[in-house]
CSV table of C-alpha atoms in Angstrom, one decimal:
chain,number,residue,atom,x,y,z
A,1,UNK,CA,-15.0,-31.2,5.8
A,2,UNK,CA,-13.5,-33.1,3.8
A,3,UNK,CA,-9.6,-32.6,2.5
A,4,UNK,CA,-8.3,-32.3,-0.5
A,5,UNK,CA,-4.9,-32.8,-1.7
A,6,UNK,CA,-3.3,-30.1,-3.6
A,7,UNK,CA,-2.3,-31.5,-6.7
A,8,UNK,CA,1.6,-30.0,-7.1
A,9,UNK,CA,3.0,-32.7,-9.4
A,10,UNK,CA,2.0,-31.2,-12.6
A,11,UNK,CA,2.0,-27.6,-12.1
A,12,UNK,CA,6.0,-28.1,-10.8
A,13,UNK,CA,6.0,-29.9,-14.4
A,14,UNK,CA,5.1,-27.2,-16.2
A,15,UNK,CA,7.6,-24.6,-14.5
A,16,UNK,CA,10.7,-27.0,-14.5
A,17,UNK,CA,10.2,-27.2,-18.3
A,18,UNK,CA,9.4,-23.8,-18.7
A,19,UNK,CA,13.0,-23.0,-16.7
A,20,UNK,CA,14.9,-25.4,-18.8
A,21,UNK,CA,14.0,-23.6,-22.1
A,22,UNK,CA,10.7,-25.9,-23.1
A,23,UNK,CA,7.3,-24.3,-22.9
A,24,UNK,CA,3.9,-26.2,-22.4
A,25,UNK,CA,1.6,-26.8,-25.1
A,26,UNK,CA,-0.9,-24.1,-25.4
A,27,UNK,CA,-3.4,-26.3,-24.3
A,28,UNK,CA,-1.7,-26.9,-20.7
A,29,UNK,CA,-1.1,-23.2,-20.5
A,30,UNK,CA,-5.2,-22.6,-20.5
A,31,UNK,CA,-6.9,-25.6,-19.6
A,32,UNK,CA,-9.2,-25.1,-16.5
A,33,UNK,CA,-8.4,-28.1,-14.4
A,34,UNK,CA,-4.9,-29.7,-12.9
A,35,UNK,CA,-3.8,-32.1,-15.1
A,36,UNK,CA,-2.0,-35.0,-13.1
A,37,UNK,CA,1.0,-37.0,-14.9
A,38,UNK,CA,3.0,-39.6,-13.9
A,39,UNK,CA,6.3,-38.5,-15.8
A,40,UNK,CA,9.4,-38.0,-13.2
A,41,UNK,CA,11.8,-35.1,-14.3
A,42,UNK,CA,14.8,-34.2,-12.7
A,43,UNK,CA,16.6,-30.9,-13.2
A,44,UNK,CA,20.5,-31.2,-13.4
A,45,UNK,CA,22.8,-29.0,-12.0
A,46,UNK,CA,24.3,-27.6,-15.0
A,47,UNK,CA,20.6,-27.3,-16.3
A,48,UNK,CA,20.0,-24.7,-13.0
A,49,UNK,CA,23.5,-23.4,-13.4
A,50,UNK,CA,22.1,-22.0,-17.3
A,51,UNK,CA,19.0,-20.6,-16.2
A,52,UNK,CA,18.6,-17.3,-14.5
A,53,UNK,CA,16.7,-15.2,-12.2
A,54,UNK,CA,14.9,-12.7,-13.6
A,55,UNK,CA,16.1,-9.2,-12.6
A,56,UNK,CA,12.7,-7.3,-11.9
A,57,UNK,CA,11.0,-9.9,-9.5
A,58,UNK,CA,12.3,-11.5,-6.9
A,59,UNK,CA,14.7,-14.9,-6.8
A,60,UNK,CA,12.5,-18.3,-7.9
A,61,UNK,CA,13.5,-21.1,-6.8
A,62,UNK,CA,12.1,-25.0,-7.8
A,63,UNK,CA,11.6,-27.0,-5.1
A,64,UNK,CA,13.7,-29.6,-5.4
A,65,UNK,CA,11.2,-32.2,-3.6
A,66,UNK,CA,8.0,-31.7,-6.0
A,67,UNK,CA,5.8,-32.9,-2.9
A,68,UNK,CA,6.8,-30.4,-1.1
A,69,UNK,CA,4.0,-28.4,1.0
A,70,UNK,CA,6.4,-25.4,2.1
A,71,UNK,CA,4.2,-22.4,1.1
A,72,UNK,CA,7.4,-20.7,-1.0
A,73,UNK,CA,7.8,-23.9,-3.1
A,74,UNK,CA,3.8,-24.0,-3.8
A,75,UNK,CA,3.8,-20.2,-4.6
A,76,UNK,CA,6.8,-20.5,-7.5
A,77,UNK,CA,4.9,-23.4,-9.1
A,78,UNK,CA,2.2,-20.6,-9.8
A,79,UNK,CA,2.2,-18.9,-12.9
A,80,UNK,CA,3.2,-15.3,-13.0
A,81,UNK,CA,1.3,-13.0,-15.6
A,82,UNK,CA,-1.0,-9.9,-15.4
A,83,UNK,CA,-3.9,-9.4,-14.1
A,84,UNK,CA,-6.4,-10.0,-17.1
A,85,UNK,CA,-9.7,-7.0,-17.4
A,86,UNK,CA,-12.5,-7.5,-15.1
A,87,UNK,CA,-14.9,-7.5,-18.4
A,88,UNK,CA,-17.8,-9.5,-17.8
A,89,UNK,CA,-17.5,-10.1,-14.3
A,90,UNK,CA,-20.4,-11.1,-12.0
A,91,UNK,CA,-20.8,-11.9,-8.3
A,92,UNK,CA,-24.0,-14.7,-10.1
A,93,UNK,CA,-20.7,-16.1,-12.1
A,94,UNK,CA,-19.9,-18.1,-9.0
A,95,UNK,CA,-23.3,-19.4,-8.4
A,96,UNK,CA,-25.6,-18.5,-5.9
A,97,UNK,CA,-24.6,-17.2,-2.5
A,98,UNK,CA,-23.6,-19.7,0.0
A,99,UNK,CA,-25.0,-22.7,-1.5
A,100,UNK,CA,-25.0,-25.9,0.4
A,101,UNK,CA,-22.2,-27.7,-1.8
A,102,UNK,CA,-21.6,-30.4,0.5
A,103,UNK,CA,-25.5,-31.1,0.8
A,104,UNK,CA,-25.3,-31.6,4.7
A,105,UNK,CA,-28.5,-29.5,4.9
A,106,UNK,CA,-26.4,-26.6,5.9
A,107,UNK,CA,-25.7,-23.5,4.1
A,108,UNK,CA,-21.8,-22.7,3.3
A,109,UNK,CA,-22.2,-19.5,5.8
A,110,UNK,CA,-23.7,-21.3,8.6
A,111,UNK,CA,-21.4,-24.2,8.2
A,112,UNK,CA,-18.4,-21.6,7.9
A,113,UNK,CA,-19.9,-19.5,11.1
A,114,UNK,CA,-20.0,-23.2,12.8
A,115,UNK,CA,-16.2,-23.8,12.1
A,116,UNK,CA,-14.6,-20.5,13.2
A,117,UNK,CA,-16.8,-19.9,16.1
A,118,UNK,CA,-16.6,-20.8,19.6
A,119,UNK,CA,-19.6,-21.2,22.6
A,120,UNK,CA,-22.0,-21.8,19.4
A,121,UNK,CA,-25.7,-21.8,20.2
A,122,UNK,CA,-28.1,-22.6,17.4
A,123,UNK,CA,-31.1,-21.7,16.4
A,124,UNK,CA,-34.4,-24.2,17.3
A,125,UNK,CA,-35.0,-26.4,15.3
A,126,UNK,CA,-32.6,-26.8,12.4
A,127,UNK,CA,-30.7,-29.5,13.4
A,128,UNK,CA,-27.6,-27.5,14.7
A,129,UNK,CA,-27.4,-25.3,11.3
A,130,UNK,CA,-28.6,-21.8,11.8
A,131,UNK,CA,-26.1,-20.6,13.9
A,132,UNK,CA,-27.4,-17.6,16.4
A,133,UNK,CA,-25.2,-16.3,18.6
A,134,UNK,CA,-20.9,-17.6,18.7
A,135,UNK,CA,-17.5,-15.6,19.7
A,136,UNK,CA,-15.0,-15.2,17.0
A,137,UNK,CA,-11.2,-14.8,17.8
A,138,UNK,CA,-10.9,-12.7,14.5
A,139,UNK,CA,-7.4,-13.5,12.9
A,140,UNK,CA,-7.3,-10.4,10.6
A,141,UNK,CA,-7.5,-7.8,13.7
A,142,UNK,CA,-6.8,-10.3,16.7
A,143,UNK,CA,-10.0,-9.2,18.2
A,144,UNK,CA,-12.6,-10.6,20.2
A,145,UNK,CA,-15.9,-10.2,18.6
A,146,UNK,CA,-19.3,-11.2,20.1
A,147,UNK,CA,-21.8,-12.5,17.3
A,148,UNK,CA,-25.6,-12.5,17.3
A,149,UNK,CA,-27.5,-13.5,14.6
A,150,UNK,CA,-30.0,-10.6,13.8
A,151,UNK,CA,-30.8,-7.6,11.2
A,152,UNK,CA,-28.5,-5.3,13.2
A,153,UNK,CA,-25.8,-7.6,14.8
A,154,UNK,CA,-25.0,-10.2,11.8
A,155,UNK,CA,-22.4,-7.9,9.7
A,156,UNK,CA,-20.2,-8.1,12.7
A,157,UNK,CA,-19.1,-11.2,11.5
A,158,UNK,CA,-18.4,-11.5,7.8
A,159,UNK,CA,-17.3,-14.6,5.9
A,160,UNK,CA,-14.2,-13.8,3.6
A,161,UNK,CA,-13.4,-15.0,0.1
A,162,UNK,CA,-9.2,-15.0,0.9
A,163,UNK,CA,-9.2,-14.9,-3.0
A,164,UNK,CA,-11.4,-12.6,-3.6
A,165,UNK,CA,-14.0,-13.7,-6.6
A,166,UNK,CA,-13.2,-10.5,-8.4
A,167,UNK,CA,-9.4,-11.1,-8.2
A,168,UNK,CA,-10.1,-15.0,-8.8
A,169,UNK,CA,-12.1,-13.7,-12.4
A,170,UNK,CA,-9.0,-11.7,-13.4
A,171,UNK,CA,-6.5,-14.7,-12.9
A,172,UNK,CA,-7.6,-17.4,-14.4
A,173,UNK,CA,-11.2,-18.0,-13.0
A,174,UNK,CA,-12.7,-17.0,-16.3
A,175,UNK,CA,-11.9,-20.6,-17.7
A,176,UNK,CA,-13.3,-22.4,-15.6
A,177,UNK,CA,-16.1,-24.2,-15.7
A,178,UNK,CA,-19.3,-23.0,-14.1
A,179,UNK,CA,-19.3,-26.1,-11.7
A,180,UNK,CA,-15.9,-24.9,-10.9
A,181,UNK,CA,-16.4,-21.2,-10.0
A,182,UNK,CA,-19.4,-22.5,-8.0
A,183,UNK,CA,-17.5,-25.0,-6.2
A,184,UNK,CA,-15.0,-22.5,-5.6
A,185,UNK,CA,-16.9,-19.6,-3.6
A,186,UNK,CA,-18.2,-22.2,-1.7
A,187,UNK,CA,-14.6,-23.8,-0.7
A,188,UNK,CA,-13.9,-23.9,2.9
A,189,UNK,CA,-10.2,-23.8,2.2
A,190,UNK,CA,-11.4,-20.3,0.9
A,191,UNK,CA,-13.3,-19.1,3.3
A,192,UNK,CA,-12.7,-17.5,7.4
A,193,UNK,CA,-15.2,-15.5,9.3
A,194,UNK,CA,-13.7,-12.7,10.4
A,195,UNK,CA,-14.3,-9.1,11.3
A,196,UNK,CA,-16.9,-7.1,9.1
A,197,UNK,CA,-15.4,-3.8,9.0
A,198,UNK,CA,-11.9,-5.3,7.7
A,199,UNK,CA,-13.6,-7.8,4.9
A,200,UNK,CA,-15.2,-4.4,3.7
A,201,UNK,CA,-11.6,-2.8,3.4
A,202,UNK,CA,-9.9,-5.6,2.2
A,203,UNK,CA,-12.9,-5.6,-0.8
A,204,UNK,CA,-11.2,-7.7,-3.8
A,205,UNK,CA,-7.5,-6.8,-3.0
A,206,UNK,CA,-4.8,-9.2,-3.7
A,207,UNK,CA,-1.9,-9.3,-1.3
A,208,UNK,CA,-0.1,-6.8,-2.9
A,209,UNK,CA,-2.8,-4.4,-2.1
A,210,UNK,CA,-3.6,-5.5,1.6
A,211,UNK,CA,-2.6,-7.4,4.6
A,212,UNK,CA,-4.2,-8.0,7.7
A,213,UNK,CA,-3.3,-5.7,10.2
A,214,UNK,CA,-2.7,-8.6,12.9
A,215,UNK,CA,0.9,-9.1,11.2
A,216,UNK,CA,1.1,-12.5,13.5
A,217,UNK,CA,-1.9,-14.1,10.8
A,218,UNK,CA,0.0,-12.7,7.6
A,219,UNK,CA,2.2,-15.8,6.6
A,220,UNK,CA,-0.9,-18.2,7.4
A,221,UNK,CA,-3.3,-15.6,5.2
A,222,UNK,CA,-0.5,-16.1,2.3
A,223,UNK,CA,-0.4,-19.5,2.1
A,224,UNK,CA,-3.9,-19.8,2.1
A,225,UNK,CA,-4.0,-17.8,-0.9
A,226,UNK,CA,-1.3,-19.8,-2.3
A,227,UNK,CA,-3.0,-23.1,-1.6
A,228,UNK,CA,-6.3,-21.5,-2.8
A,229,UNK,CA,-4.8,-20.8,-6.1
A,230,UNK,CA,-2.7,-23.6,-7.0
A,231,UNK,CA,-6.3,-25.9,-6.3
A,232,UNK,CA,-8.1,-23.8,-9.2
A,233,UNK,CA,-4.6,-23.1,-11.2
A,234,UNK,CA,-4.8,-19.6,-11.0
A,235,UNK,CA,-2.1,-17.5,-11.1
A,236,UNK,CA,-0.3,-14.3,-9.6
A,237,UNK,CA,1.2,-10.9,-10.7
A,238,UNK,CA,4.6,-10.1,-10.4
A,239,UNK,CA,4.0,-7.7,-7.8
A,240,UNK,CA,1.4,-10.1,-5.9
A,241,UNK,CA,4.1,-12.5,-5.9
A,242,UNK,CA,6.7,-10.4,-4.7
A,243,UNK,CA,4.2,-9.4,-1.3
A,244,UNK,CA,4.0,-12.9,-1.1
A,245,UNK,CA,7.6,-13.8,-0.8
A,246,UNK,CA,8.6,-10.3,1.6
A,247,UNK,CA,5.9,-11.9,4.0
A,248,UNK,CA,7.0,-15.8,4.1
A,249,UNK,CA,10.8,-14.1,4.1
A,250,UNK,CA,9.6,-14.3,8.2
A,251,UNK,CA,8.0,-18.1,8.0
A,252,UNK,CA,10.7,-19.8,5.9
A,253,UNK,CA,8.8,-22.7,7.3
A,254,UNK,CA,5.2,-22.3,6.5
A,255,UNK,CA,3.3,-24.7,5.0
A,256,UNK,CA,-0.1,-24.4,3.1
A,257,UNK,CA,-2.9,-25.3,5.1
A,258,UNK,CA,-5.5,-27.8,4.4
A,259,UNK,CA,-8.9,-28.0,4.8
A,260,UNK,CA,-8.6,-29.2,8.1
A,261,UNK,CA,-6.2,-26.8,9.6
A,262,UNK,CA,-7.4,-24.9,12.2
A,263,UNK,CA,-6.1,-21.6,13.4
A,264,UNK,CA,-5.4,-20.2,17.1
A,265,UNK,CA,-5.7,-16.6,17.1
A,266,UNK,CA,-3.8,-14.5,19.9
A,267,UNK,CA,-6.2,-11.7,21.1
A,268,UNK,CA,-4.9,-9.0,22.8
A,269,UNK,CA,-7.8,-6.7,22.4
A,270,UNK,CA,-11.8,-7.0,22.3
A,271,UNK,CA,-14.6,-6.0,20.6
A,272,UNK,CA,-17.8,-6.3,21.7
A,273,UNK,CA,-21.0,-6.5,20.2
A,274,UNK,CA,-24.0,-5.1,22.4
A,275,UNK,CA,-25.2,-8.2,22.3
A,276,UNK,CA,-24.8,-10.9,25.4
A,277,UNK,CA,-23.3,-14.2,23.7
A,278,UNK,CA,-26.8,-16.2,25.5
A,279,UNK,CA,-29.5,-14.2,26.0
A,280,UNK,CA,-30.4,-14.8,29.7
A,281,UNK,CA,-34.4,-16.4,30.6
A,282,UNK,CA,-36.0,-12.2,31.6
A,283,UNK,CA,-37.1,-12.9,35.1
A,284,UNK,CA,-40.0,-10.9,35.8
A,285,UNK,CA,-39.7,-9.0,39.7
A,286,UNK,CA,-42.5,-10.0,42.2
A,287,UNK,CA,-45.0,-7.2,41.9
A,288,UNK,CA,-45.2,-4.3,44.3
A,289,UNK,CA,-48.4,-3.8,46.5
A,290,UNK,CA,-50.4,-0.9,44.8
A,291,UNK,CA,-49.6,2.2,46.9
A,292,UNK,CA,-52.9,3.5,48.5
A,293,UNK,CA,-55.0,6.1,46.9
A,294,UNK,CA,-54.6,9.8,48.6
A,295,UNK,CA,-57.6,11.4,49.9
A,296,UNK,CA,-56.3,14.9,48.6
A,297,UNK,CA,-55.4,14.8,44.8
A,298,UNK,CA,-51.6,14.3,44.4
A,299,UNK,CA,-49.7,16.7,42.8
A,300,UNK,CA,-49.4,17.0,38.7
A,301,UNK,CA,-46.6,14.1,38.0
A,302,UNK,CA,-43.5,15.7,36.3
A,303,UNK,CA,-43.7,14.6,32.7
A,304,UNK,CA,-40.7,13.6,31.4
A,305,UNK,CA,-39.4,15.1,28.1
A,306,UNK,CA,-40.4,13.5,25.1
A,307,UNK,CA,-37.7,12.5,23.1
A,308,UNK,CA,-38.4,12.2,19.4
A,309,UNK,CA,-37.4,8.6,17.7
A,310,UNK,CA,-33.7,8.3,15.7
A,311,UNK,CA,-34.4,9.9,12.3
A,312,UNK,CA,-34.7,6.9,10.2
A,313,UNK,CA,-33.3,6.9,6.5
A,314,UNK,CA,-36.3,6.8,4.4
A,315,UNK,CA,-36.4,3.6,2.8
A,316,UNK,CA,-36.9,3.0,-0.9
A,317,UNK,CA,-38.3,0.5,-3.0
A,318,UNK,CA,-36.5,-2.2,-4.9
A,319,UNK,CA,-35.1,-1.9,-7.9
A,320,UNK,CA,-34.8,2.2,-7.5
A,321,UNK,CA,-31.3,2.3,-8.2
A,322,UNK,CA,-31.1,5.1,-10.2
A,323,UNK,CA,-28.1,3.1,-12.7
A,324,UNK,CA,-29.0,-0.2,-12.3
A,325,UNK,CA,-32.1,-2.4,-12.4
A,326,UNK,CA,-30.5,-5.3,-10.3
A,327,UNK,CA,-27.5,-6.4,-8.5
A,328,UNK,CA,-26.1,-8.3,-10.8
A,329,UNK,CA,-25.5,-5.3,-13.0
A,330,UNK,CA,-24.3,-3.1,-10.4
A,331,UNK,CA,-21.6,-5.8,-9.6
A,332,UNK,CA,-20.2,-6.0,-13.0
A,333,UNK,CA,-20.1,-2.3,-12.8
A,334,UNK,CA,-17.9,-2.4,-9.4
A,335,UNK,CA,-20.4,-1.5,-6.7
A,336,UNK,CA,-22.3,-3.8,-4.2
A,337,UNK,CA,-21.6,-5.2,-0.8
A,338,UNK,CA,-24.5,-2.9,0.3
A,339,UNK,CA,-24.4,-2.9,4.7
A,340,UNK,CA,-27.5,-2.1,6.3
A,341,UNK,CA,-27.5,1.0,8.2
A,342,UNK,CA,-24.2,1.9,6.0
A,343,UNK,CA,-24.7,2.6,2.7
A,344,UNK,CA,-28.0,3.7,1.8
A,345,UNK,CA,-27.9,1.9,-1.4
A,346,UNK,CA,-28.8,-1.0,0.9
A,347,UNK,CA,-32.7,-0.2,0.5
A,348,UNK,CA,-33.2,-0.5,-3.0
A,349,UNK,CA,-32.3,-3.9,-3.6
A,350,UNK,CA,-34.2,-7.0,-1.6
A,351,UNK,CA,-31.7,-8.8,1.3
A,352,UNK,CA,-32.6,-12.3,0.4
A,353,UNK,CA,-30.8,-13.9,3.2
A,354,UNK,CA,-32.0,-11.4,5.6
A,355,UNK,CA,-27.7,-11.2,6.9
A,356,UNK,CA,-27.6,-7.4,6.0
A,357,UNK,CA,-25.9,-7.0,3.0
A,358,UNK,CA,-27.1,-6.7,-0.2
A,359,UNK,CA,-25.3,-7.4,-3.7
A,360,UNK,CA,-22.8,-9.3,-2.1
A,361,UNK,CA,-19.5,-9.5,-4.3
């Protein structure tokens, strides 16, 4: 992958001019991409001693090396406003669902799945792409999780937007362009596998709203939110902020990662999918010799009880959503991330990339 370097120089521009009493032009304050400069600005210290922490949020303070990479000094370069409606959002406003951005011949799931997986077997035939089977250290429950590729087994292992696209839309994603957004759900600075049942609870949450519960991954998981959002320039609420800072309070160190920085996750616990990691060669025994026939007729065989087949949930046709003729409309409405074998809403809509979930957010 290849990295990116986060473009700080400008943003800290704005804020140090903002703190010294001059505000941006309106057109800095909204325009959809970084805007580099090479102007050096220097605050003084009488200039610091006159400005004043606000009251209701917690302490800011400018880094005073405008390079810097420490996750604190990159989070007060963001802007802090309100979250802005969710009018007119659409899962289709990012672009289509793990496109292959990079155009490696490799999906963005497949190639995230490659990058967070270990003892990765792939699928026949696709040039080391489709990834079937893989163990993921997950860092949002420090499990163990056994992945296998299949229609039962694949929502075991999800791959998380850490800024959610719905939270993205309602901070700033909403002027960018459509390039942008698309380049942005597909951003593996954006993007971790990690365990299916926690993706589903975290939904669209910022970090005021959730954490993961391995509280060892929590400082890396806000700076990659920070880093994440200082790439697209979008910005944070005051409360968002403030989880921010309570969690790097214990990291006073952290810096935001980069594409390339990999994670080691501590697992103290495992989950396991039924599934082997490699399916073993089936071995078929040497057959028995046929036991001879009696002359007498044996007696009747015990017939062993019939037991009746899971009830299966009846399945519907597409498009019988009773409120919404497609996914797209039932994501702007705040449903979706349909999971097989979970929410029966999963059978009226068509699973075009057959991973189990349908109206994916």
């Amino acid at each position: 992958m290849r990295t990116t370097r986060l473009a700080i120089a400008g943003s800290a521009l704005t804020l140090l001019l903002a703190l010294t009493g001059c505000q941006a032009p309106e057109s800095e304050q909204t325009t959809s991409t970084p805007v580099s400069t090479s102007t050096t600005t220097s605050v003084t210290a009488s200039a610091q001693a006159e400005s004043s922490p606000s009251s209701t949020t917690a302490t800011t303070t400018v880094a005073a090396d405008p390079d810097s990479n420490l996750a604190v000094d990159v989070l007060n370069i963001l802007e802090v406003k309100g979250r802005a409606p969710k009018t007119g959002y659409s899962r289709d406003e990012f672009g289509p669902a793990w496109a292959d951005v990079d155009h490696n011949g490799c999906d963005t799931r497949n190639d995230i799945l490659d990058r967070d997986l270990e003892q990765v077997i792939y699928r026949d035939n696709t040039q080391d792409c489709v990834v079937l089977t893989g163990v993921l250290n997950d860092p949002y429950t420090a499990t163990q999780i056994n992945f296998q590729r299949g229609q039962d087994t694949s929502t075991a292992v999800q791959i998380d937007h850490v800024v959610a696209l719905s939270d993205a839309w309602q901070k700033g994603a909403q002027q960018l362009t459509a390039d942008q957004r698309r380049t942005f759900s597909n951003d593996p600075l954006n993007l971790l596998a990690v365990d299916g049942p926690a993706n589903q609870q975290k939904s669209d949450s910022d970090a005021a709203s959730w954490l993961p519960a391995n509280r060892s991954f929590r400082c890396d998981y806000v700076s990659r939110q920070i880093a994440v959002k200082h790439r697209y320039d979008l910005w944070v609420t005051a409360a968002e902020k403030d989880a921010m800072i309570r969690v790097l309070d214990a990291c006073p160190g952290q810096e935001v990662p980069t594409d390339d920085t990999v994670y080691t996750i501590n697992v103290t616990s495992t989950t396991t999918v039924e599934q082997p990691a490699v399916a073993p060669a089936a071995v078929a025994p040497a057959p028995e010799a046929p036991a001879p026939v009696p002359e007498a007729p044996a007696p009747a065989p015990v017939q062993p009880a019939v037991v009746p087949p899971a009830p299966v949930a009846p399945v519907e046709a597409a498009g019988t959503d009773p409120q919404f003729p497609n996914c797209k409309q039932a994501i702007a409405a705040g449903y979706g991330n349909y999971i097989q074998g979970v929410n029966p809403e999963y059978n009226w809509y068509r699973d075009g990339d057959g991973d189990g979930i349908n109206c994916e957010h």
